[in-house]
Amino acid sequence: RDPQMIKWLETQQQEMLSLTLQLAAINSSSHNAPGLAAMRHAVRLAFAPLSKDSEEEVNDSVIFRKEGSPRVLLMGHLDTVFPKNWECRIEGERLYGPGVADMKGGLVVLLYALLALEREKLPLGWTVCLNCDEEIGSPHSRALFPKFAQEHAFALIFEPALEGGALASARKGSATYEIFAKGQASHAGRNLNEGRSAILALAELSLALEGIANIGTIEGGIAPNIVPQEAHATLNMRSFDEKALLKIPDLAQAIGERRGVTFTLEGGIARPPKPLDPKTQVLLEAFHALDAKILWRESGGVCDGNNLAALGLPTIDSLGVRGGGLHSSTEYLEIPSLVERAKLVALFLKKKVTF
């Protein structure tokens, strides 16, 4: 359908792979300020060949804009979850390395889709936003989202594809809490029953949440012969039901009252649930029309797409590479998917979907 654009992309796999390797070599943990600065510099250089009308940094996000209509938001993140990097390796058609799928490879897909479209000289307008804090909930860049939602027709985000290249339709929401428990210390031998164990109270809360939430860390106490007066835990819950995410404080209070322990909670919903709305359905069906193998399904993962969708912006947020082992030492991307996904996005944007 677009032989010149597609033919050009099909010659770019080695360049796309080389750029992915270059970006993956930069340790850009969410808390590594020098590494994130190096990533911002690297993407500015990589995106330099694009014809664009403006370029700026806001809230540590790199933003490129091109005027035109309709206007589309394309987003990615520069940060990873890995505090330390390791050397990438290629095995067959897979590239293994830190953040190669989530989402250094996705950044390359985004760039090359726009480079391919530029060869067509289309009047499409776009904003590219590459933030540095997505993996920790986008606490700084999220302030940009309301304006983005007002200015754009829809958003495409380059998080890794689901298994088999599927797109995410609905996503669960996510709530994260820090929980501080305060009980009553006592001598574990002479007057054990006079104590009110903060650790036991947190343990009961963890068991009550089994299967629906995860207490990821728990610590407290002083010594084995002292009933622990204080304890601290971190908790994460995922649900398609926003009301369910708000029930944690009430459950903690009920357990605390029964055990004589006071719970103090900090945090709340970081990513609201993302239901499948009619406009997003139109976008999904447009991708399927381009490639009948492109299907979609629900996901328990969360991303910036949750927040943009909550602001009313139709969003497809799994257009990055195919891969696996995310957030682990075995993370990988399927090398052919670099070109595959760039072609899909370029063809979709040329189609000019309207609602």
GROMACS .gro file of C-alpha atoms in nm:
model
  355
    1ARG     CA    1   0.000   0.000   0.000
    2ASP     CA    2   0.293   0.232   0.070
    3PRO     CA    3   0.584   0.062  -0.108
    4GLN     CA    4   0.841   0.341  -0.080
    5MET     CA    5   0.785   0.412   0.289
    6ILE     CA    6   0.774   0.042   0.377
    7LYS     CA    7   1.068  -0.045   0.156
    8TRP     CA    8   1.279   0.222   0.329
    9LEU     CA    9   1.188   0.094   0.676
   10GLU     CA   10   1.275  -0.260   0.578
   11THR     CA   11   1.632  -0.145   0.510
   12GLN     CA   12   1.669   0.016   0.853
   13GLN     CA   13   1.686  -0.283   1.090
   14GLN     CA   14   2.061  -0.264   1.149
   15GLU     CA   15   2.048   0.111   1.216
   16MET     CA   16   1.756   0.064   1.451
   17LEU     CA   17   1.939  -0.214   1.634
   18SER     CA   18   2.254  -0.003   1.663
   19LEU     CA   19   2.061   0.289   1.814
   20THR     CA   20   1.886   0.055   2.059
   21LEU     CA   21   2.225  -0.078   2.172
   22GLN     CA   22   2.353   0.278   2.213
   23LEU     CA   23   2.058   0.379   2.430
   24ALA     CA   24   2.066   0.056   2.633
   25ALA     CA   25   2.432   0.120   2.717
   26ILE     CA   26   2.326   0.429   2.915
   27ASN     CA   27   2.229   0.350   3.274
   28SER     CA   28   1.909   0.554   3.303
   29SER     CA   29   1.758   0.428   3.626
   30SER     CA   30   1.477   0.656   3.745
   31HIS     CA   31   1.703   0.774   4.029
   32ASN     CA   32   2.022   0.815   3.825
   33ALA     CA   33   2.026   1.187   3.740
   34PRO     CA   34   2.352   1.180   3.535
   35GLY     CA   35   2.229   0.880   3.337
   36LEU     CA   36   1.895   1.045   3.264
   37ALA     CA   37   2.075   1.361   3.151
   38ALA     CA   38   2.285   1.145   2.918
   39MET     CA   39   1.964   0.987   2.782
   40ARG     CA   40   1.807   1.328   2.718
   41HIS     CA   41   2.118   1.429   2.526
   42ALA     CA   42   2.122   1.101   2.331
   43VAL     CA   43   1.759   1.128   2.220
   44ARG     CA   44   1.803   1.491   2.121
   45LEU     CA   45   2.081   1.375   1.887
   46ALA     CA   46   1.883   1.076   1.763
   47PHE     CA   47   1.572   1.283   1.690
   48ALA     CA   48   1.771   1.565   1.527
   49PRO     CA   49   1.704   1.441   1.168
   50LEU     CA   50   1.329   1.489   1.217
   51SER     CA   51   1.180   1.808   1.077
   52LYS     CA   52   1.018   1.970   1.379
   53ASP     CA   53   0.899   2.314   1.477
   54SER     CA   54   1.010   2.319   1.841
   55GLU     CA   55   1.219   2.135   2.096
   56GLU     CA   56   1.235   2.188   2.472
   57GLU     CA   57   1.283   2.028   2.811
   58VAL     CA   58   1.005   2.061   3.068
   59ASN     CA   59   0.996   1.878   3.402
   60ASP     CA   60   1.294   1.670   3.282
   61SER     CA   61   1.092   1.562   2.977
   62VAL     CA   62   1.219   1.613   2.623
   63ILE     CA   63   0.940   1.747   2.402
   64PHE     CA   64   0.944   1.780   2.023
   65ARG     CA   65   0.657   1.938   1.828
   66LYS     CA   66   0.554   1.958   1.466
   67GLU     CA   67   0.258   2.168   1.357
   68GLY     CA   68  -0.020   2.011   1.154
   69SER     CA   69  -0.358   1.844   1.172
   70PRO     CA   70  -0.476   1.616   1.314
   71ARG     CA   71  -0.248   1.643   1.615
   72VAL     CA   72  -0.120   1.321   1.774
   73LEU     CA   73   0.066   1.267   2.102
   74LEU     CA   74   0.347   1.011   2.096
   75MET     CA   75   0.501   0.921   2.431
   76GLY     CA   76   0.786   0.717   2.569
   77HIS     CA   77   1.002   0.710   2.878
   78LEU     CA   78   1.377   0.735   2.913
   79ASP     CA   79   1.406   0.577   3.257
   80THR     CA   80   1.445   0.210   3.348
   81VAL     CA   81   1.404   0.012   3.671
   82PHE     CA   82   1.764  -0.110   3.681
   83PRO     CA   83   2.005   0.055   3.928
   84LYS     CA   84   2.299  -0.106   3.745
   85ASN     CA   85   2.352  -0.188   3.379
   86TRP     CA   86   2.503  -0.496   3.222
   87GLU     CA   87   2.632  -0.574   2.875
   88CYS     CA   88   2.380  -0.646   2.601
   89ARG     CA   89   2.404  -0.966   2.399
   90ILE     CA   90   2.243  -1.097   2.082
   91GLU     CA   91   2.124  -1.456   2.060
   92GLY     CA   92   1.958  -1.543   1.731
   93GLU     CA   93   1.684  -1.288   1.672
   94ARG     CA   94   1.679  -1.165   2.032
   95LEU     CA   95   1.861  -0.874   2.191
   96TYR     CA   96   1.906  -0.916   2.566
   97GLY     CA   97   1.988  -0.619   2.786
   98PRO     CA   98   1.868  -0.369   3.048
   99GLY     CA   99   1.558  -0.184   2.931
  100VAL     CA  100   1.588  -0.298   2.568
  101ALA     CA  101   1.214  -0.373   2.556
  102ASP     CA  102   1.096  -0.137   2.831
  103MET     CA  103   1.159   0.082   2.656
  104LYS     CA  104   1.478   0.171   2.471
  105GLY     CA  105   1.357  -0.031   2.172
  106GLY     CA  106   1.020   0.143   2.187
  107LEU     CA  107   1.190   0.483   2.157
  108VAL     CA  108   1.359   0.364   1.838
  109VAL     CA  109   1.028   0.238   1.697
  110LEU     CA  110   0.871   0.580   1.765
  111LEU     CA  111   1.157   0.766   1.595
  112TYR     CA  112   1.169   0.553   1.283
  113ALA     CA  113   0.791   0.557   1.238
  114LEU     CA  114   0.810   0.939   1.223
  115LEU     CA  115   1.116   0.931   0.994
  116ALA     CA  116   0.925   0.705   0.756
  117LEU     CA  117   0.622   0.934   0.760
  118GLU     CA  118   0.840   1.236   0.695
  119ARG     CA  119   0.936   1.083   0.362
  120GLU     CA  120   0.566   1.108   0.267
  121LYS     CA  121   0.551   1.482   0.349
  122LEU     CA  122   0.217   1.448   0.529
  123PRO     CA  123   0.049   1.744   0.706
  124LEU     CA  124   0.016   1.537   1.026
  125GLY     CA  125   0.090   1.731   1.345
  126TRP     CA  126   0.248   1.562   1.644
  127THR     CA  127   0.400   1.607   1.986
  128VAL     CA  128   0.665   1.367   2.112
  129CYS     CA  129   0.710   1.360   2.490
  130LEU     CA  130   0.989   1.149   2.639
  131ASN     CA  131   0.979   1.159   3.018
  132CYS     CA  132   1.225   1.047   3.284
  133ASP     CA  133   1.001   0.926   3.565
  134GLU     CA  134   0.744   0.682   3.423
  135GLU     CA  135   0.884   0.383   3.613
  136ILE     CA  136   0.820   0.561   3.945
  137GLY     CA  137   0.469   0.681   3.857
  138SER     CA  138   0.551   0.999   3.658
  139PRO     CA  139   0.536   1.228   3.965
  140HIS     CA  140   0.690   1.524   3.780
  141SER     CA  141   0.593   1.475   3.416
  142ARG     CA  142   0.229   1.405   3.502
  143ALA     CA  143   0.172   1.779   3.537
  144LEU     CA  144   0.202   1.801   3.157
  145PHE     CA  145  -0.076   1.551   3.089
  146PRO     CA  146  -0.388   1.771   3.122
  147LYS     CA  147  -0.265   2.010   2.853
  148PHE     CA  148  -0.165   1.718   2.632
  149ALA     CA  149  -0.514   1.572   2.667
  150GLN     CA  150  -0.670   1.900   2.552
  151GLU     CA  151  -0.439   1.951   2.254
  152HIS     CA  152  -0.438   1.609   2.088
  153ALA     CA  153  -0.682   1.380   1.909
  154PHE     CA  154  -0.534   1.063   2.060
  155ALA     CA  155  -0.212   0.925   2.207
  156LEU     CA  156   0.023   0.643   2.111
  157ILE     CA  157   0.264   0.513   2.376
  158PHE     CA  158   0.554   0.282   2.302
  159GLU     CA  159   0.546   0.046   2.598
  160PRO     CA  160   0.633  -0.314   2.500
  161ALA     CA  161   0.370  -0.515   2.315
  162LEU     CA  162   0.185  -0.786   2.503
  163GLU     CA  163   0.259  -1.151   2.424
  164GLY     CA  164   0.238  -1.225   2.054
  165GLY     CA  165   0.241  -0.856   1.962
  166ALA     CA  166  -0.104  -0.790   2.109
  167LEU     CA  167  -0.213  -0.441   2.211
  168ALA     CA  168  -0.344  -0.357   2.558
  169SER     CA  169  -0.711  -0.264   2.565
  170ALA     CA  170  -0.819  -0.209   2.926
  171ARG     CA  171  -0.558  -0.181   3.200
  172LYS     CA  172  -0.590  -0.227   3.574
  173GLY     CA  173  -0.534   0.070   3.799
  174SER     CA  174  -0.261   0.076   4.062
  175ALA     CA  175  -0.254   0.202   4.419
  176THR     CA  176   0.065   0.216   4.624
  177TYR     CA  177   0.081   0.279   4.997
  178GLU     CA  178   0.343   0.318   5.264
  179ILE     CA  179   0.200   0.181   5.588
  180PHE     CA  180   0.330   0.280   5.930
  181ALA     CA  181   0.210   0.067   6.222
  182LYS     CA  182   0.244   0.168   6.586
  183GLY     CA  183   0.156  -0.070   6.867
  184GLN     CA  184   0.276  -0.115   7.225
  185ALA     CA  185   0.613  -0.255   7.327
  186SER     CA  186   0.644  -0.504   7.612
  187HIS     CA  187   0.882  -0.768   7.747
  188ALA     CA  188   0.836  -1.083   7.543
  189GLY     CA  189   0.896  -1.305   7.849
  190ARG     CA  190   0.741  -1.134   8.151
  191ASN     CA  191   0.440  -0.964   7.993
  192LEU     CA  192   0.402  -1.081   7.633
  193ASN     CA  193   0.026  -1.032   7.632
  194GLU     CA  194   0.053  -0.670   7.736
  195GLY     CA  195   0.224  -0.585   7.408
  196ARG     CA  196   0.054  -0.493   7.083
  197SER     CA  197   0.270  -0.617   6.797
  198ALA     CA  198   0.296  -0.383   6.498
  199ILE     CA  199   0.450  -0.664   6.294
  200LEU     CA  200   0.166  -0.908   6.366
  201ALA     CA  201  -0.085  -0.642   6.263
  202LEU     CA  202   0.095  -0.589   5.932
  203ALA     CA  203   0.118  -0.966   5.883
  204GLU     CA  204  -0.259  -0.996   5.929
  205LEU     CA  205  -0.316  -0.718   5.678
  206SER     CA  206  -0.089  -0.898   5.430
  207LEU     CA  207  -0.284  -1.223   5.468
  208ALA     CA  208  -0.615  -1.039   5.430
  209LEU     CA  209  -0.492  -0.902   5.099
  210GLU     CA  210  -0.354  -1.231   4.966
  211GLY     CA  211  -0.444  -1.273   4.602
  212ILE     CA  212  -0.555  -0.913   4.549
  213ALA     CA  213  -0.260  -0.703   4.662
  214ASN     CA  214   0.108  -0.739   4.743
  215ILE     CA  215   0.301  -0.625   5.048
  216GLY     CA  216   0.641  -0.591   4.890
  217THR     CA  217   0.850  -0.492   5.193
  218ILE     CA  218   0.801  -0.518   5.567
  219GLU     CA  219   1.037  -0.426   5.850
  220GLY     CA  220   1.021  -0.340   6.216
  221GLY     CA  221   1.105  -0.437   6.569
  222ILE     CA  222   1.419  -0.403   6.778
  223ALA     CA  223   1.503  -0.742   6.928
  224PRO     CA  224   1.348  -1.090   6.960
  225ASN     CA  225   1.264  -1.038   7.328
  226ILE     CA  226   1.069  -0.714   7.270
  227VAL     CA  227   0.716  -0.704   7.130
  228PRO     CA  228   0.764  -0.472   6.828
  229GLN     CA  229   0.607  -0.133   6.880
  230GLU     CA  230   0.670  -0.003   6.528
  231ALA     CA  231   0.677  -0.154   6.180
  232HIS     CA  232   0.668  -0.028   5.824
  233ALA     CA  233   0.552  -0.185   5.498
  234THR     CA  234   0.498  -0.095   5.134
  235LEU     CA  235   0.197  -0.224   4.944
  236ASN     CA  236   0.076  -0.230   4.586
  237MET     CA  237  -0.271  -0.324   4.462
  238ARG     CA  238  -0.402  -0.359   4.106
  239SER     CA  239  -0.768  -0.363   4.006
  240PHE     CA  240  -1.003  -0.274   3.722
  241ASP     CA  241  -1.233  -0.133   3.994
  242GLU     CA  242  -1.122   0.208   4.124
  243LYS     CA  243  -1.337   0.170   4.437
  244ALA     CA  244  -1.150  -0.148   4.529
  245LEU     CA  245  -0.822   0.045   4.523
  246LEU     CA  246  -0.960   0.280   4.789
  247LYS     CA  247  -1.055   0.007   5.037
  248ILE     CA  248  -0.705  -0.052   5.175
  249PRO     CA  249  -0.722   0.227   5.440
  250ASP     CA  250  -1.055   0.099   5.574
  251LEU     CA  251  -0.928  -0.258   5.597
  252ALA     CA  252  -0.610  -0.146   5.774
  253GLN     CA  253  -0.812   0.058   6.022
  254ALA     CA  254  -1.037  -0.239   6.106
  255ILE     CA  255  -0.739  -0.468   6.169
  256GLY     CA  256  -0.562  -0.199   6.370
  257GLU     CA  257  -0.862  -0.141   6.596
  258ARG     CA  258  -0.895  -0.513   6.666
  259ARG     CA  259  -0.526  -0.548   6.751
  260GLY     CA  260  -0.478  -0.220   6.933
  261VAL     CA  261  -0.240  -0.092   6.668
  262THR     CA  262  -0.257   0.243   6.489
  263PHE     CA  263  -0.204   0.241   6.114
  264THR     CA  264  -0.096   0.552   5.924
  265LEU     CA  265  -0.107   0.529   5.544
  266GLU     CA  266   0.065   0.748   5.288
  267GLY     CA  267   0.002   0.722   4.915
  268GLY     CA  268  -0.303   0.620   4.715
  269ILE     CA  269  -0.399   0.567   4.352
  270ALA     CA  270  -0.106   0.645   4.123
  271ARG     CA  271  -0.257   0.508   3.802
  272PRO     CA  272  -0.637   0.498   3.771
  273PRO     CA  273  -0.795   0.203   3.588
  274LYS     CA  274  -0.808   0.237   3.211
  275PRO     CA  275  -1.135   0.096   3.073
  276LEU     CA  276  -1.186   0.026   2.705
  277ASP     CA  277  -1.388   0.322   2.574
  278PRO     CA  278  -1.554   0.350   2.229
  279LYS     CA  279  -1.289   0.582   2.081
  280THR     CA  280  -1.004   0.356   2.189
  281GLN     CA  281  -1.197   0.066   2.036
  282VAL     CA  282  -1.195   0.256   1.705
  283LEU     CA  283  -0.815   0.292   1.728
  284LEU     CA  284  -0.770  -0.079   1.805
  285GLU     CA  285  -0.988  -0.180   1.512
  286ALA     CA  286  -0.787   0.049   1.283
  287PHE     CA  287  -0.467  -0.134   1.380
  288HIS     CA  288  -0.638  -0.468   1.323
  289ALA     CA  289  -0.750  -0.353   0.977
  290LEU     CA  290  -0.385  -0.290   0.888
  291ASP     CA  291  -0.270  -0.628   1.019
  292ALA     CA  292  -0.520  -0.903   1.100
  293LYS     CA  293  -0.267  -1.056   1.344
  294ILE     CA  294  -0.291  -0.750   1.569
  295LEU     CA  295  -0.532  -0.838   1.849
  296TRP     CA  296  -0.588  -0.684   2.192
  297ARG     CA  297  -0.659  -0.789   2.547
  298GLU     CA  298  -0.668  -0.659   2.903
  299SER     CA  299  -0.350  -0.608   3.105
  300GLY     CA  300  -0.262  -0.584   3.472
  301GLY     CA  301   0.031  -0.358   3.392
  302VAL     CA  302   0.005   0.019   3.428
  303CYS     CA  303   0.170   0.310   3.247
  304ASP     CA  304   0.120   0.673   3.148
  305GLY     CA  305  -0.167   0.555   2.928
  306ASN     CA  306  -0.377   0.504   3.242
  307ASN     CA  307  -0.344   0.869   3.336
  308LEU     CA  308  -0.400   1.005   2.985
  309ALA     CA  309  -0.709   0.790   2.937
  310ALA     CA  310  -0.846   0.913   3.271
  311LEU     CA  311  -0.821   1.265   3.127
  312GLY     CA  312  -1.039   1.160   2.833
  313LEU     CA  313  -0.766   1.111   2.571
  314PRO     CA  314  -0.807   0.790   2.363
  315THR     CA  315  -0.480   0.603   2.409
  316ILE     CA  316  -0.306   0.295   2.270
  317ASP     CA  317  -0.009   0.227   2.496
  318SER     CA  318   0.160  -0.097   2.384
  319LEU     CA  319   0.307  -0.011   2.044
  320GLY     CA  320   0.667  -0.086   2.134
  321VAL     CA  321   0.869  -0.394   2.051
  322ARG     CA  322   0.778  -0.756   2.110
  323GLY     CA  323   0.988  -0.902   2.389
  324GLY     CA  324   0.983  -1.052   2.736
  325GLY     CA  325   1.155  -1.084   3.073
  326LEU     CA  326   1.059  -0.725   3.152
  327HIS     CA  327   1.213  -0.572   3.465
  328SER     CA  328   1.448  -0.869   3.504
  329SER     CA  329   1.801  -0.974   3.413
  330THR     CA  330   1.658  -1.174   3.121
  331GLU     CA  331   1.480  -0.881   2.950
  332TYR     CA  332   1.491  -0.908   2.572
  333LEU     CA  333   1.338  -0.775   2.252
  334GLU     CA  334   1.265  -0.957   1.927
  335ILE     CA  335   1.494  -0.779   1.677
  336PRO     CA  336   1.258  -0.809   1.375
  337SER     CA  337   0.987  -0.630   1.576
  338LEU     CA  338   1.183  -0.303   1.556
  339VAL     CA  339   1.093  -0.270   1.187
  340GLU     CA  340   0.762  -0.455   1.224
  341ARG     CA  341   0.622  -0.212   1.483
  342ALA     CA  342   0.761   0.098   1.311
  343LYS     CA  343   0.583  -0.006   0.990
  344LEU     CA  344   0.259  -0.064   1.180
  345VAL     CA  345   0.267   0.279   1.345
  346ALA     CA  346   0.367   0.462   1.027
  347LEU     CA  347   0.085   0.301   0.829
  348PHE     CA  348  -0.162   0.376   1.107
  349LEU     CA  349  -0.068   0.744   1.128
  350LYS     CA  350  -0.087   0.780   0.751
  351LYS     CA  351  -0.439   0.639   0.769
  352LYS     CA  352  -0.559   0.948   0.966
  353VAL     CA  353  -0.815   0.783   1.191
  354THR     CA  354  -1.116   0.999   1.281
  355PHE     CA  355  -1.391   0.939   1.534
   0.00000   0.00000   0.00000
